[in-house]
mmCIF file of C-alpha atoms in Angstrom:
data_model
loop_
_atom_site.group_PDB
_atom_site.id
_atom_site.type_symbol
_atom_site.label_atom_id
_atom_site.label_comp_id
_atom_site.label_asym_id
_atom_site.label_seq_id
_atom_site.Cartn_x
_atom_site.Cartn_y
_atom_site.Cartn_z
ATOM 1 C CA UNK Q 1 4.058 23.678 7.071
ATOM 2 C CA UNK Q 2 2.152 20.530 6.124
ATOM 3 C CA UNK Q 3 -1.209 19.518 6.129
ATOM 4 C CA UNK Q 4 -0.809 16.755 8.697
ATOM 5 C CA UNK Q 5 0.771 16.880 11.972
ATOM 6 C CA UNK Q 6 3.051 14.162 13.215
ATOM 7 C CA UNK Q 7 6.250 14.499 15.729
ATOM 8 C CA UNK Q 8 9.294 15.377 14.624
ATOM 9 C CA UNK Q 9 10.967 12.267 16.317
ATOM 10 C CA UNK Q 10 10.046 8.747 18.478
ATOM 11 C CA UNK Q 11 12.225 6.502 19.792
ATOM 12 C CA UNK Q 12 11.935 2.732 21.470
ATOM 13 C CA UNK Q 13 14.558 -0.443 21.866
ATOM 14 C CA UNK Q 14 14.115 -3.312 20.352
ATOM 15 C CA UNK Q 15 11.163 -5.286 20.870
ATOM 16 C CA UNK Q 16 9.411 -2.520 22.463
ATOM 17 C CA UNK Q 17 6.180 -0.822 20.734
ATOM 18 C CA UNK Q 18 5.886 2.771 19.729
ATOM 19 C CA UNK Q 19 3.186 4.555 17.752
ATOM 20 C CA UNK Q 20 2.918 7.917 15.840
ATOM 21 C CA UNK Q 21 0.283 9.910 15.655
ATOM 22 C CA UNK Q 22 -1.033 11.810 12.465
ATOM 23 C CA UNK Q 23 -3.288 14.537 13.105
ATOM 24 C CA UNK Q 24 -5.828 16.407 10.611
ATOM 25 C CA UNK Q 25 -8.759 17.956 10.313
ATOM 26 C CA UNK Q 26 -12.601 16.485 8.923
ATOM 27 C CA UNK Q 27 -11.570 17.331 5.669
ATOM 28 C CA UNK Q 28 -8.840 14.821 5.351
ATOM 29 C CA UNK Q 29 -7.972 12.451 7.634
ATOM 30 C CA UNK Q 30 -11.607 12.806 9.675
ATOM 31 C CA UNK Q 31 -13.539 12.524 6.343
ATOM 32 C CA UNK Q 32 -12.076 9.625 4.737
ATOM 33 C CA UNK Q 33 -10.634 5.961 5.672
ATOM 34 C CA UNK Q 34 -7.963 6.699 3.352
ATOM 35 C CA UNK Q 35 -5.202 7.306 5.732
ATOM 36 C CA UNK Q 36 -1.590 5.683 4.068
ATOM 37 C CA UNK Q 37 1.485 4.716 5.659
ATOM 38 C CA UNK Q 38 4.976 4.907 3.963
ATOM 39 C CA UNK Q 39 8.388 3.540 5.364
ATOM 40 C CA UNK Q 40 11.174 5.882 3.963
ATOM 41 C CA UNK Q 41 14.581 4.617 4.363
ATOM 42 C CA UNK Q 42 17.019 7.536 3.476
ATOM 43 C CA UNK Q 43 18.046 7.162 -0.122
ATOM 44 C CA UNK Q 44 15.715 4.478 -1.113
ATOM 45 C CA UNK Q 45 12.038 4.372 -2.563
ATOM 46 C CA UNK Q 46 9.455 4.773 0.059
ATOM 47 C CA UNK Q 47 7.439 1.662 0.537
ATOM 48 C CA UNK Q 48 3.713 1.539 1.615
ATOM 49 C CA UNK Q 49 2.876 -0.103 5.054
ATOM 50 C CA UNK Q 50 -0.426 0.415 5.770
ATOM 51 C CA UNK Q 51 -3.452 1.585 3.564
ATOM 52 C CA UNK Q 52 -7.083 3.011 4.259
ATOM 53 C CA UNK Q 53 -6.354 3.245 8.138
ATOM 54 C CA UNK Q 54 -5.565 -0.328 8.699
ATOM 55 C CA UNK Q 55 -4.701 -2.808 5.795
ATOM 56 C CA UNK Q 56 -1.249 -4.091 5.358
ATOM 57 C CA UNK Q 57 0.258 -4.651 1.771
ATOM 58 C CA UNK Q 58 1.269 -8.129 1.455
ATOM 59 C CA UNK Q 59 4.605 -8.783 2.800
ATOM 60 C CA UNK Q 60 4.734 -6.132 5.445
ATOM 61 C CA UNK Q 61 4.996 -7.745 8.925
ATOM 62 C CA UNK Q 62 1.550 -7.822 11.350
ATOM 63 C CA UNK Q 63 4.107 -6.078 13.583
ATOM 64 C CA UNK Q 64 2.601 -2.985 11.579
ATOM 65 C CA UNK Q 65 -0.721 -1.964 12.675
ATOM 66 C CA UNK Q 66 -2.554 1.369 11.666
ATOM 67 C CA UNK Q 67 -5.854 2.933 13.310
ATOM 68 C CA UNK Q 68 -8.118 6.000 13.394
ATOM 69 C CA UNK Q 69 -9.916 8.017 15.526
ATOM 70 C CA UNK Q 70 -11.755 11.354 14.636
ATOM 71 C CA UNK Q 71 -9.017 13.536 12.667
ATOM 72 C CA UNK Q 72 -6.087 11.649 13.948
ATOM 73 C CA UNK Q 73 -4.860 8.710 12.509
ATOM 74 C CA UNK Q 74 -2.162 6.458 14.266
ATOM 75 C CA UNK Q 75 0.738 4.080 12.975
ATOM 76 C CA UNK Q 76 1.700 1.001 15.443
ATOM 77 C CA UNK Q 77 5.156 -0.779 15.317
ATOM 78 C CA UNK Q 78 5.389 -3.875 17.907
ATOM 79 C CA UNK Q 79 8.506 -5.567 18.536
ATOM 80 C CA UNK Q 80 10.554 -3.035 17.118
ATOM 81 C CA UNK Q 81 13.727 -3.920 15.007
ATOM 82 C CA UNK Q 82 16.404 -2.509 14.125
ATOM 83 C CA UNK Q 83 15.660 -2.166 10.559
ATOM 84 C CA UNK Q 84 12.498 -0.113 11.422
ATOM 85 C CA UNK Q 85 14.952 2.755 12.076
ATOM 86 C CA UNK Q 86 13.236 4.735 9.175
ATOM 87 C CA UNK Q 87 11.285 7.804 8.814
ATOM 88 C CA UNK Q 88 7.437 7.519 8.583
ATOM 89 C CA UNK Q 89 4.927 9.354 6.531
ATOM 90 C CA UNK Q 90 1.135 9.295 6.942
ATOM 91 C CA UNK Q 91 -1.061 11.000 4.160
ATOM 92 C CA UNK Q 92 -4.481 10.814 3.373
ATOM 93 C CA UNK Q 93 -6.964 11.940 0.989
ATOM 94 C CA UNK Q 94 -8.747 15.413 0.850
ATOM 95 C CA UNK Q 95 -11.295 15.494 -1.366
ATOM 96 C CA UNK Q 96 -10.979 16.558 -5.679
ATOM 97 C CA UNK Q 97 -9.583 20.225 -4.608
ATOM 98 C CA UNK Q 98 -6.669 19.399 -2.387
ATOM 99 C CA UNK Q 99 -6.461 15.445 -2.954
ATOM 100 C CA UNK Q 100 -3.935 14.130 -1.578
ATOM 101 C CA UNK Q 101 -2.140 15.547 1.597
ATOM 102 C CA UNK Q 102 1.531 14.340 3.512
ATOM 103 C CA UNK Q 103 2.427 14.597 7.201
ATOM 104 C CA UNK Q 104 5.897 16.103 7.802
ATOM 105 C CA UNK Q 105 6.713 12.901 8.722
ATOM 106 C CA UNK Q 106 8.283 10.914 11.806
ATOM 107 C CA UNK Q 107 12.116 9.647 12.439
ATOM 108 C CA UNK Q 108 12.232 6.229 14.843
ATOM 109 C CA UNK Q 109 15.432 5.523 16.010
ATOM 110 C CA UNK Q 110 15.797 2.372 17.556
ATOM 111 C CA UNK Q 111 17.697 2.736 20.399
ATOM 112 C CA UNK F 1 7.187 -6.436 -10.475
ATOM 113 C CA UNK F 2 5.937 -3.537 -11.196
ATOM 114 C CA UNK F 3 8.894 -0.876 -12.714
ATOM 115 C CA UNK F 4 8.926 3.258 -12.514
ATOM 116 C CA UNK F 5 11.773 4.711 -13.732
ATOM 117 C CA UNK F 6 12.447 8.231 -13.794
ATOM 118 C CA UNK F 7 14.697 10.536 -15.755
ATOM 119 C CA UNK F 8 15.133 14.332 -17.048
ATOM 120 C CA UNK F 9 16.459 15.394 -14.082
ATOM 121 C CA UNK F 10 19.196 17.763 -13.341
ATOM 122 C CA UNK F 11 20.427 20.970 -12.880
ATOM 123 C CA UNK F 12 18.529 24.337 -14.386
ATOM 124 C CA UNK F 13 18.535 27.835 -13.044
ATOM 125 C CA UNK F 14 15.537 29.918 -11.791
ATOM 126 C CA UNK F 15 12.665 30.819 -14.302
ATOM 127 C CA UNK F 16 14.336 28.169 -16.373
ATOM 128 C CA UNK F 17 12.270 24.666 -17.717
ATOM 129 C CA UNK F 18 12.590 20.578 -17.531
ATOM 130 C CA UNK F 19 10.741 17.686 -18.353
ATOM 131 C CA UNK F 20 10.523 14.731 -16.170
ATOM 132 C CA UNK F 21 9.554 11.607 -17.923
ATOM 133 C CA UNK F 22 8.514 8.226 -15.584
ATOM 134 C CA UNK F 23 8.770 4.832 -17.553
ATOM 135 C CA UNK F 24 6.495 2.489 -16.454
ATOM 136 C CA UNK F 25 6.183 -1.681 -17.276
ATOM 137 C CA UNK F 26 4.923 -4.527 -16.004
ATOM 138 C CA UNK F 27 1.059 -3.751 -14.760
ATOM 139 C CA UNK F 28 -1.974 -1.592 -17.074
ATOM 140 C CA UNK F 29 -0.975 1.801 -17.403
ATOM 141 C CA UNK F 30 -4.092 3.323 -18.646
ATOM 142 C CA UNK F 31 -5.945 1.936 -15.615
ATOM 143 C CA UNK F 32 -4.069 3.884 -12.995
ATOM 144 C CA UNK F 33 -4.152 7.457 -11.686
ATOM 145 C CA UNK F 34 0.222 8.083 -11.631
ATOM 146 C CA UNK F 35 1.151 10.582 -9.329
ATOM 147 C CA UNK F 36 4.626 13.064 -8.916
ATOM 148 C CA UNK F 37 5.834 13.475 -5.429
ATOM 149 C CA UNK F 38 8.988 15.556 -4.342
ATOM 150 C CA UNK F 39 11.466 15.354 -1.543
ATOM 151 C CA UNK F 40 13.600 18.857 -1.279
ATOM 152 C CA UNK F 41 16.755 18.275 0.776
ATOM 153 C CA UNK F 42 16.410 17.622 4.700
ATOM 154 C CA UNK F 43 12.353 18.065 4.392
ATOM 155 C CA UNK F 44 9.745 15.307 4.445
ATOM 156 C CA UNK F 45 7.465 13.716 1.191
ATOM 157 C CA UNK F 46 5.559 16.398 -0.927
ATOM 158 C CA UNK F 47 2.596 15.134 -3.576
ATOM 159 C CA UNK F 48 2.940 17.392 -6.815
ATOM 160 C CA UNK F 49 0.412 16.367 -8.840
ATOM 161 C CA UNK F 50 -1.900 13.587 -10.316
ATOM 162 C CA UNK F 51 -3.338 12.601 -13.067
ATOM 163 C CA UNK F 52 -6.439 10.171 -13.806
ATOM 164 C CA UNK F 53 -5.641 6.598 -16.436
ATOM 165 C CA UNK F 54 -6.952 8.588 -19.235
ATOM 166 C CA UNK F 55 -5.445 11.486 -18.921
ATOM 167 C CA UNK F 56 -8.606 13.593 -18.656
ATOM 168 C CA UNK F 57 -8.097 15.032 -14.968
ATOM 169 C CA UNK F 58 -5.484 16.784 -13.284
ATOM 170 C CA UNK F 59 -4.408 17.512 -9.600
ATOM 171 C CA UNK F 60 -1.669 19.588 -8.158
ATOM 172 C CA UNK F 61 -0.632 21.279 -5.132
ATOM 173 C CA UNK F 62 -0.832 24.894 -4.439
ATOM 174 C CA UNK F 63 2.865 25.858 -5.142
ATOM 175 C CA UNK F 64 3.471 24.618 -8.433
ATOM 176 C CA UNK F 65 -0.336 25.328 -9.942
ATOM 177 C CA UNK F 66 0.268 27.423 -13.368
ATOM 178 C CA UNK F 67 3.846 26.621 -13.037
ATOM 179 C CA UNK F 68 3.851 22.530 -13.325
ATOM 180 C CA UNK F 69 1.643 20.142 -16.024
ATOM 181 C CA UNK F 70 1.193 16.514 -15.722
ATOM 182 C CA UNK F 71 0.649 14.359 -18.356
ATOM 183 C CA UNK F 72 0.863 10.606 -19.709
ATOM 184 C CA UNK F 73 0.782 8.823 -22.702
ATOM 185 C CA UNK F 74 -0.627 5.488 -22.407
ATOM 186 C CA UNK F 75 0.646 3.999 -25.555
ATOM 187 C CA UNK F 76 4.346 4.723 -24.573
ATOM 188 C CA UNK F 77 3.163 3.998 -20.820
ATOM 189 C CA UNK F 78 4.844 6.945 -19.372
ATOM 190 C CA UNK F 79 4.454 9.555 -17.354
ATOM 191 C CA UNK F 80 5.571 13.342 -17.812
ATOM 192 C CA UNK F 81 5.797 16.577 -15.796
ATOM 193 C CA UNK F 82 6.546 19.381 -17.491
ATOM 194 C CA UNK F 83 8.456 21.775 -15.017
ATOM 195 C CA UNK F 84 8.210 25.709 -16.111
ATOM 196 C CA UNK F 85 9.258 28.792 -14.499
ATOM 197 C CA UNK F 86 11.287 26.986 -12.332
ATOM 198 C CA UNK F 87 11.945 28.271 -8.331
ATOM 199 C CA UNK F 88 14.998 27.408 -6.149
ATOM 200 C CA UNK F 89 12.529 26.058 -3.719
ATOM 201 C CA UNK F 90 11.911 23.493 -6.595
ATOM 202 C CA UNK F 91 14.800 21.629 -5.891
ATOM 203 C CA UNK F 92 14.271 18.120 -4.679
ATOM 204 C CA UNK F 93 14.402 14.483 -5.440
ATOM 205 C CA UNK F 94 11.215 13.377 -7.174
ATOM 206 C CA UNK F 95 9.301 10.691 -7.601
ATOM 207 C CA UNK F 96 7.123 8.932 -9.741
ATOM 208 C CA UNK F 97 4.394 6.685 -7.848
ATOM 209 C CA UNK F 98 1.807 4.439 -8.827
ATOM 210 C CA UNK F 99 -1.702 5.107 -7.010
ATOM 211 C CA UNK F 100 -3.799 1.751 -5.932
ATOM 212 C CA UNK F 101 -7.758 2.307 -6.855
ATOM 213 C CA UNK F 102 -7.866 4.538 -4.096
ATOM 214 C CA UNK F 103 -6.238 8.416 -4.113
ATOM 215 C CA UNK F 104 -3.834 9.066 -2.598
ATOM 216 C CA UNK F 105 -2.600 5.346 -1.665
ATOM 217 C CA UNK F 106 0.704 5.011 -3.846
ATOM 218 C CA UNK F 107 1.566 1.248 -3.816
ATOM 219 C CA UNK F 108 4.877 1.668 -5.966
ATOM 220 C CA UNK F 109 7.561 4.813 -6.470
ATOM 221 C CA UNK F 110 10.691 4.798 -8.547
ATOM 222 C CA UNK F 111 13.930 5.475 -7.692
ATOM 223 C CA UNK F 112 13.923 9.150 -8.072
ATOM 224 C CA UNK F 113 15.539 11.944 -10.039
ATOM 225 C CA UNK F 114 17.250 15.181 -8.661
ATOM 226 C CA UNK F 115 16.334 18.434 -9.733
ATOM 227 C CA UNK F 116 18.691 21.114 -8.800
ATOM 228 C CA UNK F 117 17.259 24.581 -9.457
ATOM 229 C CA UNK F 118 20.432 27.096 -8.700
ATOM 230 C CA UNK F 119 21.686 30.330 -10.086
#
């Protein structure tokens, strides 16, 4: 079971938005504003997308947008593509005992 | 571009040993906390371990603690985990990943290497 909750599955067409959620508790996501998003495409590296809550890497698309509110943590994708089809992973940190901690992570399918 | 690449994976049988190695290039190696993460087949992203630039502090998670030990040496600018009394529940892709200044936020991974752990 992991530390962080997220569905199991979202789905939206193209163009439409979607978000995932990524639910902890105040000793990870709640305590910190370093919540991480990662873009996994099966059989490839994953690729950050979003770091401490809201930042984008350079390169990754504005369409990308990342928030926080109490323990949960949420990952925005606007005018979904079809190369978004991916599955998503939140983590954050959780202090020098635990450190770092995954969601289960999310599979879009763009419809 | 930063590079990780990964080797010393493969197939070993339970309560058996490997050695990961991660080669890094192309950014300060000593300034960076490098982390392990693991994918085992059909489940999501699992963080191993960490370990600080200098080599002085060490993270892992619960399941491999007393089984697993991270390490680095900055002059060869790699990355190790040593991989002991190995479990079938072991097996899974992992990877080597680069943390930004802040834990937990890994900026660049490698490719991967598969560890089988089978009878």
């Amino acid at each position: 079971q992991s530390a962080l909750t997220q569905p199991a599955s979202v789905s939206g067409s193209p163009g439409q938005s979607i978000t995932i959620s990524c639910t902890g508790t105040s000793s990870d996501v709640g305590g910190y504003n370093y919540v991480s998003w990662y873009q996994h495409h099966p059989g490839k590296a994953p690729k950050l997308i979003i770091y401490e809550v809201r930042n984008r890497p350079s390169g990754v698309p504005d369409r990308f947008s990342g928030s926080k509110s109490g323990n949960t943590a949420s990952l925005t994708i606007s005018g979904l593509q079809a190369e978004d089809e991916a599955d998503y992973y939140c983590t954050s940190y959780a202090g020098t005992t635990t450190y770092v901690v995954f969601g289960g992570g999310t599979k879009l399918t763009v419809l | 571009e930063v590079q990780l690449l990964e080797s010393g994976g493969g197939l070993a049988q339970p309560g058996g040993s490997l050695r990961l190695s991660c080669a890094a290039s192309r950014f300060t190696f000593s300034s960076y906390v490098m982390n392990w993460v693991r994918q085992a087949p059909g489940k999501g992203l699992e963080w191993v371990s960490a370990i600080s630039g200098s080599g002085e502090y060490t993270y892992y998670t619960d399941s491999v603690k007393g089984r697993f030990i991270i390490s680095r040496d900055n002059s060869k600018n790699t990355l190790y985990l040593q991989m002991d009394n190995l479990r079938v529940d072991d097996t899974a892709v992992y990877y080597c990943a680069k943390a930004t200044t802040v834990a937990g936020t890994f900026n660049y991974w490698g490719q991967g290497t598969l560890v089988t752990v089978s009878p």
